[in-house]
Coordinates of C-alpha atoms in Angstrom, one line a residue:
Chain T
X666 CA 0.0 0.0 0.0
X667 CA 2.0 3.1 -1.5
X668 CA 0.5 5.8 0.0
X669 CA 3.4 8.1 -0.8
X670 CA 5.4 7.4 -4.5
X671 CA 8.5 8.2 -5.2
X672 CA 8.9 7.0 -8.8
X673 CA 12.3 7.9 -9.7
X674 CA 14.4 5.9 -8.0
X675 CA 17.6 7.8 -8.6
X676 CA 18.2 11.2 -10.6
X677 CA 21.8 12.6 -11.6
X678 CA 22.2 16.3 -12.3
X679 CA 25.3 18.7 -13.4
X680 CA 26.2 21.3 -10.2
X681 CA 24.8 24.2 -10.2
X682 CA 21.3 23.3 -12.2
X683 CA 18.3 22.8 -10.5
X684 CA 17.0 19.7 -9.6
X685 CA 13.5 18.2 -9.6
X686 CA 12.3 15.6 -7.6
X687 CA 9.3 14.6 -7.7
X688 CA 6.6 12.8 -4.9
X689 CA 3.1 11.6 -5.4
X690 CA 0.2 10.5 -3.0
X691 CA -3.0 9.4 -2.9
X692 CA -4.2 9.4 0.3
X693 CA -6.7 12.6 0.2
X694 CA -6.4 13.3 3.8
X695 CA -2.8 14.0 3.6
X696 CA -2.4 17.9 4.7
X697 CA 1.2 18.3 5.6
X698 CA 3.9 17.1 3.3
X699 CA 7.6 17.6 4.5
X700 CA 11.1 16.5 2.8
X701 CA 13.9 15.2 4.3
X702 CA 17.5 14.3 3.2
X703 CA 19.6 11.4 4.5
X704 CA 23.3 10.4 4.0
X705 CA 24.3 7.0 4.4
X706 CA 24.3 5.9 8.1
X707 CA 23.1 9.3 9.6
X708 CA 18.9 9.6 10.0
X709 CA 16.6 11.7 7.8
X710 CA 17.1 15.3 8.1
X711 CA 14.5 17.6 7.7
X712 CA 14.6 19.9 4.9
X713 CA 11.5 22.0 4.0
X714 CA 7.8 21.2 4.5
X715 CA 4.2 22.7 3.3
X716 CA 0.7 22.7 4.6
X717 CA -1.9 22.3 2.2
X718 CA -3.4 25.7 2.4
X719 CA -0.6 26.8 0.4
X720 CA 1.1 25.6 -3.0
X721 CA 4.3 27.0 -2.5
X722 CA 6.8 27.1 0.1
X723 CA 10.5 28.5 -0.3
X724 CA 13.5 28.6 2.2
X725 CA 16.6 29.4 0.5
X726 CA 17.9 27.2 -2.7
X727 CA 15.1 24.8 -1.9
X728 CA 11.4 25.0 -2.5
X729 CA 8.2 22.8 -2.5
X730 CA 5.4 23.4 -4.7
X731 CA 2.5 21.6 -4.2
X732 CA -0.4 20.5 -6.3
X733 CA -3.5 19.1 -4.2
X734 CA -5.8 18.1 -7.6
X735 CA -2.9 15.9 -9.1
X736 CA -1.9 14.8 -5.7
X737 CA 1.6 16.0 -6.5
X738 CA 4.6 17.5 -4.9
X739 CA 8.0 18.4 -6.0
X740 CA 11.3 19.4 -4.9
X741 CA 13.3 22.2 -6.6
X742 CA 17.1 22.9 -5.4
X743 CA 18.4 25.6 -7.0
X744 CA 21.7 25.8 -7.7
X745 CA 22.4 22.2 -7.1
X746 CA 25.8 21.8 -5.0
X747 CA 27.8 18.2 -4.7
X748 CA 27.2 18.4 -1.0
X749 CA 23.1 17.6 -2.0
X750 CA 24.4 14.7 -3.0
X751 CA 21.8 11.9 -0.6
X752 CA 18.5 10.3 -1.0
X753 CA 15.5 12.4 -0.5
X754 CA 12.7 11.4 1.2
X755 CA 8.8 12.9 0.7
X756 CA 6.7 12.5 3.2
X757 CA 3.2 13.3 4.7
X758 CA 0.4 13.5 7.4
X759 CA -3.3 13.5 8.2
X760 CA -3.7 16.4 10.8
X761 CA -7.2 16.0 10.6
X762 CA -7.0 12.8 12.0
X763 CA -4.8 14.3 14.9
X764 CA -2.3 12.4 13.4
X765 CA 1.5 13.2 13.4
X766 CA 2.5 9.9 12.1
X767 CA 4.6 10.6 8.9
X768 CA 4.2 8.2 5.7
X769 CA 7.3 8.2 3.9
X770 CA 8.2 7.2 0.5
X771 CA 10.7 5.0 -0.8
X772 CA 13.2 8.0 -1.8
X773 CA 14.9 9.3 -4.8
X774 CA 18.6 9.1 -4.8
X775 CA 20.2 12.9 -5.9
X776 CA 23.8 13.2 -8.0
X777 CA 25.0 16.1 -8.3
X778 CA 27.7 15.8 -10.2
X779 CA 30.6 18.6 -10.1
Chain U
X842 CA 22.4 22.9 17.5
X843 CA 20.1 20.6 19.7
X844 CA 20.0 17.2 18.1
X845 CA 18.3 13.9 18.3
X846 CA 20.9 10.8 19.9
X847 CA 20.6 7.3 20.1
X848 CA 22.7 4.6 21.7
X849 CA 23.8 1.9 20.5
X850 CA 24.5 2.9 17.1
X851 CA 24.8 -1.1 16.2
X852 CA 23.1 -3.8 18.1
X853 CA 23.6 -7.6 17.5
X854 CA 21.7 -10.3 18.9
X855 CA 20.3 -13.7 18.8
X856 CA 16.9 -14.5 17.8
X857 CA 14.8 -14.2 20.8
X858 CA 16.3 -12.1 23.1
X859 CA 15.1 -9.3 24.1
X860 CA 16.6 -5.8 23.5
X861 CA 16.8 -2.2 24.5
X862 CA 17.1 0.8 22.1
X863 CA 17.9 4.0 23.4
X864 CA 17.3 7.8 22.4
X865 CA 17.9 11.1 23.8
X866 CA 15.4 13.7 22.1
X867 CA 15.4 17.4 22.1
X868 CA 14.9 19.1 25.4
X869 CA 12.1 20.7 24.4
X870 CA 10.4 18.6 22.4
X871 CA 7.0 16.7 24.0
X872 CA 6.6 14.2 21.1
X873 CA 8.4 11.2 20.6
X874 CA 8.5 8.9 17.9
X875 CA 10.2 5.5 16.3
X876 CA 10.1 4.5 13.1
X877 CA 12.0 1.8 11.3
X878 CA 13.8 1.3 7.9
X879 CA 14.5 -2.2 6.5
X880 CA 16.9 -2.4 4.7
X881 CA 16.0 -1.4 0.8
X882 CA 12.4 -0.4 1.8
X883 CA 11.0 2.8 3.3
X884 CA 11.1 4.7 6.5
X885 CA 8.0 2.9 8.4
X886 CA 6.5 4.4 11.5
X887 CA 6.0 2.6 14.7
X888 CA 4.8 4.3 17.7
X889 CA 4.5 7.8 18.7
X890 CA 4.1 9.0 22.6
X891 CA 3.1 12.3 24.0
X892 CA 2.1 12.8 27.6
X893 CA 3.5 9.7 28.9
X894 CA 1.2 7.8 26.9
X895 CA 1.0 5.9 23.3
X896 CA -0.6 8.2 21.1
X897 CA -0.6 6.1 18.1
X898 CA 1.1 2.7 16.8
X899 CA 0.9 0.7 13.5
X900 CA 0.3 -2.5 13.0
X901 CA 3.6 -3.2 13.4
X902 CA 4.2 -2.1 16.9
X903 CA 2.2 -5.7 18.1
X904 CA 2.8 -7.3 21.5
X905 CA 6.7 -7.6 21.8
X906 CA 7.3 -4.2 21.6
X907 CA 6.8 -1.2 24.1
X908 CA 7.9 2.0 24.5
X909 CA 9.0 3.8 27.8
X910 CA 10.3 7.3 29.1
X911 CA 11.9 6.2 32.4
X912 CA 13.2 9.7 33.0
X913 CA 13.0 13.5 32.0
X914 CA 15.3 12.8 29.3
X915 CA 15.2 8.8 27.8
X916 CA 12.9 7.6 25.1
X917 CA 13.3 3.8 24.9
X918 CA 12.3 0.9 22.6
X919 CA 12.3 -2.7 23.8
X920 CA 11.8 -5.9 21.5
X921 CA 10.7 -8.5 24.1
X922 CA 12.0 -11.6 21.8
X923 CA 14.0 -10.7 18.9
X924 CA 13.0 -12.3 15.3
X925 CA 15.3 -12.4 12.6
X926 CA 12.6 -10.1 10.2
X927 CA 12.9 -7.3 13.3
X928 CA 16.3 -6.3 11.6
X929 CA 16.6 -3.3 10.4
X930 CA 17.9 0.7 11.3
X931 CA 15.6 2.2 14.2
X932 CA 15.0 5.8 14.0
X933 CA 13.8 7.5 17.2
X934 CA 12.4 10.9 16.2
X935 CA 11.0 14.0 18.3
X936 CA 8.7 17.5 17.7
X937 CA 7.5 20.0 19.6
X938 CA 4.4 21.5 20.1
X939 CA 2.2 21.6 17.0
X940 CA 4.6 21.4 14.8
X941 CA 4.6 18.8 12.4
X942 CA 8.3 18.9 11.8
X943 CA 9.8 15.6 12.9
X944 CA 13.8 15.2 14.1
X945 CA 15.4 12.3 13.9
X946 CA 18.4 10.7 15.4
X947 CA 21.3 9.0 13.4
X948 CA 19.7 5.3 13.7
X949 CA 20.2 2.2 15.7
X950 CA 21.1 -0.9 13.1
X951 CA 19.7 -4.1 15.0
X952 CA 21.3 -7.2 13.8
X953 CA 18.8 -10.8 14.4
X954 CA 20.9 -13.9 14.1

């Protein structure tokens, strides 16, 4: 039960492009999406997250859009540096449910190549 | 910057015996969280506790495992009897408040044999 999809297993991009990465759901109740980065043998690291009131959230080279009708989300990081290098993980919850557990996907592994 | 710890960072042990993971969250966080990654799949959730109490737990969190804050500062997972399929990295995790923002710590890797 995929509740969360992260579809591209890996993506490899040139430094200082922008990178894409790219989550869907299908869960309907899902309300809070977050993304988190995680180098091998360290835990997930939070990155950036968005409620669904909004479709956009920035914080520095990193931003989250979010489209509720497709049930998609995606990742920008702009410029891309080597040190982004890790898999990302998308994840999200069902406040309404008083819920903080987070679903995860299955991550996409980022390149960045110098 | 206030961080998440846990101890050990690798645990090995023999099928059916029981184990203790522990984590240190953020001072001033009040929810507290474990999730699990097997290895190759995705980050699963286990349990979370607020208020000295189980808040939630999946379907996965069944009788051989509990949780436990024994102090102001411990958040601790026991396995009762290990099985080989309970192998995998243990994340504990912590928020505060309302936040939905989640911190993890670096992992536990529990080793059934």
């Amino acid at each position: 039960d995929q509740q969360v999809k992260q579809n591209s297993p890996s993506l490899s991009v040139q430094e200082g492009r922008i990178s894409i990465l790219n989550c869907d759901y299908t869960n309907s109740m899902f309300d809070y999406f977050l993304w988190y980065k995680k180098y091998p043998a360290e835990g997930p690291t939070f990155l950036i997250s968005i409620s669904s009131i909004k479709d956009k959230n920035e914080d520095g080279r990193f931003t989250v859009f979010l489209n509720k009708s497709a049930k998609h989300l995606s990742l920008h990081i702009v410029p891309s540096q080597p040190g982004d290098s890790a898999v990302y993980f998308c994840a999200a919850s069902d406040s309404g449910a008083g819920s903080y557990q987070l679903t995860f996907g299955k991550g996409t592994k980022l390149s960045v190549i110098p | 910057e206030p961080e998440v710890t846990q101890t050990p960072s690798h645990q090995v042990t023999q099928m059916g015996q029981e184990v203790i993971l522990r984590c240190v969250p953020i001072s001033n966080h009040l929810y507290f969280y474990w999730y699990r990654q097997i290895l190759g799949q995705k980050v699963e959730f286990l349990v979370s506790f607020y208020n000295n109490e189980i808040s939630e737990k999946s379907e996965i969190f069944d009788d051989q495992f509990s949780v436990e804050r024994p102090d102001g500062s411990n958040f601790t997972l026991k396995i009762r009897s290990t099985k080989l399929e309970d192998s995998a990295m243990y994340f504990c995790a912590s928020g505060a408040g309302t936040a939905y923002e989640q911190y993890f710590g670096p992992g536990t890797r529990l080793t059934v044999t």
